[in-house]
Amino acid sequence: MILVNNMKGKETLRQYLTYNKDINEIDQIFRNLDSQLKYLHAHGYYVNELNSDTILLEKNKIDSSSNYSVFMFSTIAKSQNSKVDFPNNILSLSKLAIGAFLSFDNGFTDYSQLDTDYIKKYFKEIAIYIPNNEYFANVILNGDTSRYYSDYTNQVGSNSKGKAVQKAKATEYGKMYSNDDEAAFVQIVFYPVIIISIITIIAVLSKILN
């Protein structure tokens, strides 16, 4: 495993997403991460621990001329099985992005650890809150992990998808908190937090018992 640029102590993507509420910047962050992923895969490497705690802030937009903060993967390894490693990376990054967009108004939750079938079950309900949801639908619903998000967005062009999502969310906001819609939204957003917590506890107990 390779630790990139000795990034210990830097801000994680999880920490950053707890206070950053700019959906357009979040989308750009994931486009940049996806471009990095494509570059790594092209050179035979993959991210062996892909989650919001292993993606670290390299350059803050406040301290640079860039309009967006730059994040990098911190755990990179030479792939021994690209047919498994590369698709898994694309799937994990897609799930992480979906969680970031979905929990935009309710606090960040890392969906990279969540079972794909759970996201698939509720994808139609949450699609309206996800920029470029056609791409993510193809990954989650169709299992197509052959295409990179950055390639998709470059092809469709930058057409203010993030702003369109914000507008849609404002229109639909009241519906989420009325009668059955409230229960559905709570189930979609907050159940994954419980599931991920259980997974973490099981992992810790396994290490202790072993």
CSV table of C-alpha atoms in Angstrom, one decimal:
chain,number,residue,atom,x,y,z
A,1,MET,CA,0.0,0.0,0.0
A,2,ILE,CA,1.2,3.5,-0.8
A,3,LEU,CA,0.5,6.5,1.4
A,4,VAL,CA,0.3,9.5,-0.8
A,5,ASN,CA,2.4,12.5,0.2
A,6,ASN,CA,2.4,11.6,3.9
A,7,MET,CA,-1.0,13.2,4.3
A,8,LYS,CA,-1.5,12.3,8.0
A,9,GLY,CA,-3.3,15.0,9.9
A,10,LYS,CA,-5.0,16.6,6.9
A,11,GLU,CA,-8.7,17.2,6.8
A,12,THR,CA,-10.7,14.3,5.5
A,13,LEU,CA,-13.6,14.4,3.0
A,14,ARG,CA,-15.9,13.3,5.8
A,15,GLN,CA,-14.9,16.3,7.9
A,16,TYR,CA,-15.2,18.7,5.0
A,17,LEU,CA,-18.7,17.6,4.0
A,18,THR,CA,-20.0,18.1,7.5
A,19,TYR,CA,-19.9,21.9,6.9
A,20,ASN,CA,-19.6,22.4,3.2
A,21,LYS,CA,-23.1,22.9,1.6
A,22,ASP,CA,-22.2,24.0,-1.9
A,23,ILE,CA,-23.7,21.2,-4.1
A,24,ASN,CA,-21.9,22.5,-7.2
A,25,GLU,CA,-18.5,22.3,-5.4
A,26,ILE,CA,-19.3,18.9,-4.0
A,27,ASP,CA,-20.1,17.7,-7.6
A,28,GLN,CA,-16.8,19.2,-8.8
A,29,ILE,CA,-14.9,17.4,-6.0
A,30,PHE,CA,-16.3,14.1,-7.1
A,31,ARG,CA,-15.5,14.8,-10.8
A,32,ASN,CA,-11.9,15.5,-9.8
A,33,LEU,CA,-11.7,12.4,-7.7
A,34,ASP,CA,-13.1,10.4,-10.5
A,35,SER,CA,-10.4,11.8,-12.9
A,36,GLN,CA,-7.8,10.7,-10.4
A,37,LEU,CA,-9.3,7.3,-10.2
A,38,LYS,CA,-9.2,7.0,-14.0
A,39,TYR,CA,-5.5,8.0,-14.0
A,40,LEU,CA,-4.6,5.5,-11.3
A,41,HIS,CA,-6.4,2.7,-13.1
A,42,ALA,CA,-4.7,3.5,-16.4
A,43,HIS,CA,-1.4,3.0,-14.6
A,44,GLY,CA,-2.4,-0.2,-12.9
A,45,TYR,CA,-3.2,1.2,-9.5
A,46,TYR,CA,-6.4,1.3,-7.4
A,47,VAL,CA,-7.6,2.7,-4.1
A,48,ASN,CA,-7.7,-0.2,-1.7
A,49,GLU,CA,-9.6,1.7,1.0
A,50,LEU,CA,-12.1,4.0,-0.7
A,51,ASN,CA,-14.2,6.0,1.8
A,52,SER,CA,-14.6,9.5,3.1
A,53,ASP,CA,-11.9,9.0,5.8
A,54,THR,CA,-9.2,8.0,3.4
A,55,ILE,CA,-9.8,10.9,1.0
A,56,LEU,CA,-7.8,13.9,2.2
A,57,LEU,CA,-7.7,17.6,1.5
A,58,GLU,CA,-4.6,18.5,-0.5
A,59,LYS,CA,-5.4,22.1,-1.4
A,60,ASN,CA,-8.0,24.4,0.0
A,61,LYS,CA,-9.7,26.8,-2.5
A,62,ILE,CA,-9.1,29.6,0.1
A,63,ASP,CA,-5.4,29.1,-0.2
A,64,SER,CA,-5.2,28.7,-3.9
A,65,SER,CA,-6.4,30.3,-7.2
A,66,SER,CA,-8.8,27.3,-7.7
A,67,ASN,CA,-12.5,27.8,-7.3
A,68,TYR,CA,-12.7,24.3,-5.8
A,69,SER,CA,-10.9,22.5,-3.0
A,70,VAL,CA,-8.7,19.6,-4.2
A,71,PHE,CA,-8.9,16.2,-2.5
A,72,MET,CA,-6.7,13.1,-3.1
A,73,PHE,CA,-6.9,9.4,-2.3
A,74,SER,CA,-4.5,8.5,0.5
A,75,THR,CA,-4.4,4.6,0.2
A,76,ILE,CA,-3.2,3.5,-3.2
A,77,ALA,CA,-1.9,0.0,-4.1
A,78,LYS,CA,-0.8,-1.9,-7.2
A,79,SER,CA,-3.8,-3.9,-8.5
A,80,GLN,CA,-3.4,-7.6,-8.7
A,81,ASN,CA,-6.9,-8.1,-10.2
A,82,SER,CA,-8.0,-5.1,-12.2
A,83,LYS,CA,-11.3,-6.8,-13.3
A,84,VAL,CA,-12.4,-6.7,-9.7
A,85,ASP,CA,-10.5,-3.7,-8.2
A,86,PHE,CA,-11.4,-1.1,-10.8
A,87,PRO,CA,-15.1,-1.7,-11.0
A,88,ASN,CA,-15.2,-1.8,-7.1
A,89,ASN,CA,-13.5,1.6,-7.0
A,90,ILE,CA,-16.0,3.1,-9.5
A,91,LEU,CA,-19.0,1.6,-7.5
A,92,SER,CA,-17.6,2.8,-4.1
A,93,LEU,CA,-17.0,6.3,-5.4
A,94,SER,CA,-20.4,6.5,-6.9
A,95,LYS,CA,-22.0,5.4,-3.7
A,96,LEU,CA,-20.0,7.9,-1.8
A,97,ALA,CA,-21.1,10.7,-4.1
A,98,ILE,CA,-24.8,9.6,-3.8
A,99,GLY,CA,-24.5,9.8,0.0
A,100,ALA,CA,-23.0,13.3,-0.2
A,101,PHE,CA,-25.8,14.6,-2.4
A,102,LEU,CA,-28.6,12.8,-0.6
A,103,SER,CA,-27.5,13.9,2.9
A,104,PHE,CA,-26.9,17.5,1.7
A,105,ASP,CA,-29.6,18.9,4.0
A,106,ASN,CA,-29.3,16.4,6.8
A,107,GLY,CA,-25.6,16.0,7.6
A,108,PHE,CA,-23.2,13.8,5.7
A,109,THR,CA,-23.4,10.0,5.7
A,110,ASP,CA,-20.8,7.8,4.0
A,111,TYR,CA,-22.7,5.5,1.7
A,112,SER,CA,-19.6,3.8,0.4
A,113,GLN,CA,-20.0,1.2,3.2
A,114,LEU,CA,-23.7,0.7,2.5
A,115,ASP,CA,-25.1,-2.3,0.7
A,116,THR,CA,-25.7,-1.5,-3.0
A,117,ASP,CA,-29.1,-3.3,-2.9
A,118,TYR,CA,-30.3,-0.8,-0.3
A,119,ILE,CA,-29.5,2.2,-2.5
A,120,LYS,CA,-30.9,0.4,-5.5
A,121,LYS,CA,-34.2,-0.2,-3.6
A,122,TYR,CA,-34.7,3.6,-3.1
A,123,PHE,CA,-32.9,5.0,-6.0
A,124,LYS,CA,-36.0,6.2,-7.9
A,125,GLU,CA,-37.1,8.2,-4.8
A,126,ILE,CA,-33.7,9.8,-4.3
A,127,ALA,CA,-32.7,10.4,-8.0
A,128,ILE,CA,-34.1,13.9,-8.0
A,129,TYR,CA,-31.5,15.0,-5.4
A,130,ILE,CA,-28.6,13.7,-7.4
A,131,PRO,CA,-26.8,15.7,-10.1
A,132,ASN,CA,-26.3,13.7,-13.3
A,133,ASN,CA,-28.5,11.0,-11.9
A,134,GLU,CA,-28.5,9.1,-15.2
A,135,TYR,CA,-24.9,8.2,-14.7
A,136,PHE,CA,-25.5,6.9,-11.1
A,137,ALA,CA,-28.6,5.1,-12.2
A,138,ASN,CA,-26.5,3.2,-14.7
A,139,VAL,CA,-24.0,2.3,-12.0
A,140,ILE,CA,-26.4,1.3,-9.3
A,141,LEU,CA,-29.4,-0.1,-11.2
A,142,ASN,CA,-27.7,-1.6,-14.2
A,143,GLY,CA,-24.4,-2.5,-12.5
A,144,ASP,CA,-22.4,-0.8,-15.3
A,145,THR,CA,-19.0,0.1,-13.7
A,146,SER,CA,-17.2,0.5,-17.1
A,147,ARG,CA,-17.6,4.2,-17.4
A,148,TYR,CA,-16.0,7.0,-15.3
A,149,TYR,CA,-18.1,9.9,-13.9
A,150,SER,CA,-15.7,12.5,-15.2
A,151,ASP,CA,-16.0,11.1,-18.8
A,152,TYR,CA,-19.8,11.2,-18.5
A,153,THR,CA,-19.9,14.8,-17.3
A,154,ASN,CA,-17.4,15.9,-20.0
A,155,GLN,CA,-19.6,14.4,-22.6
A,156,VAL,CA,-22.9,15.9,-21.5
A,157,GLY,CA,-21.2,19.2,-20.7
A,158,SER,CA,-21.3,21.5,-17.7
A,159,ASN,CA,-24.9,22.6,-17.7
A,160,SER,CA,-25.5,23.7,-14.1
A,161,LYS,CA,-26.9,20.4,-13.0
A,162,GLY,CA,-26.1,21.2,-9.4
A,163,LYS,CA,-28.1,24.4,-9.5
A,164,ALA,CA,-31.0,22.5,-11.2
A,165,VAL,CA,-31.0,20.0,-8.3
A,166,GLN,CA,-31.1,22.8,-5.8
A,167,LYS,CA,-34.1,24.3,-7.5
A,168,ALA,CA,-35.8,20.9,-7.6
A,169,LYS,CA,-35.1,20.3,-4.0
A,170,ALA,CA,-36.6,23.6,-3.0
A,171,THR,CA,-39.8,22.7,-5.0
A,172,GLU,CA,-40.0,19.3,-3.4
A,173,TYR,CA,-38.9,20.2,0.1
A,174,GLY,CA,-42.3,20.4,1.6
A,175,LYS,CA,-43.3,17.0,0.2
A,176,MET,CA,-40.5,15.3,2.1
A,177,TYR,CA,-42.0,16.3,5.5
A,178,SER,CA,-45.7,15.4,4.9
A,179,ASN,CA,-47.5,12.2,6.0
A,180,ASP,CA,-46.1,9.1,4.3
A,181,ASP,CA,-43.4,11.1,2.5
A,182,GLU,CA,-41.8,12.0,5.8
A,183,ALA,CA,-41.5,8.4,6.9
A,184,ALA,CA,-40.0,7.4,3.5
A,185,PHE,CA,-37.4,10.2,3.6
A,186,VAL,CA,-36.4,9.4,7.2
A,187,GLN,CA,-36.0,5.7,6.2
A,188,ILE,CA,-33.8,6.6,3.1
A,189,VAL,CA,-31.6,9.1,4.9
A,190,PHE,CA,-31.2,7.9,8.5
A,191,TYR,CA,-31.4,4.1,8.3
A,192,PRO,CA,-28.0,3.9,6.6
A,193,VAL,CA,-26.4,5.7,9.6
A,194,ILE,CA,-27.7,2.9,11.8
A,195,ILE,CA,-26.5,0.2,9.4
A,196,ILE,CA,-23.0,1.7,9.0
A,197,SER,CA,-22.7,2.0,12.8
A,198,ILE,CA,-23.5,-1.6,13.2
A,199,ILE,CA,-21.0,-2.6,10.5
A,200,THR,CA,-18.3,-0.5,12.3
A,201,ILE,CA,-19.1,-2.1,15.7
A,202,ILE,CA,-18.9,-5.6,14.2
A,203,ALA,CA,-15.6,-4.8,12.6
A,204,VAL,CA,-14.2,-3.5,15.9
A,205,LEU,CA,-15.4,-6.5,17.9
A,206,SER,CA,-14.0,-8.9,15.3
A,207,LYS,CA,-10.5,-7.4,15.7
A,208,ILE,CA,-10.8,-7.5,19.5
A,209,LEU,CA,-12.0,-11.2,19.6
A,210,ASN,CA,-9.3,-12.2,17.1
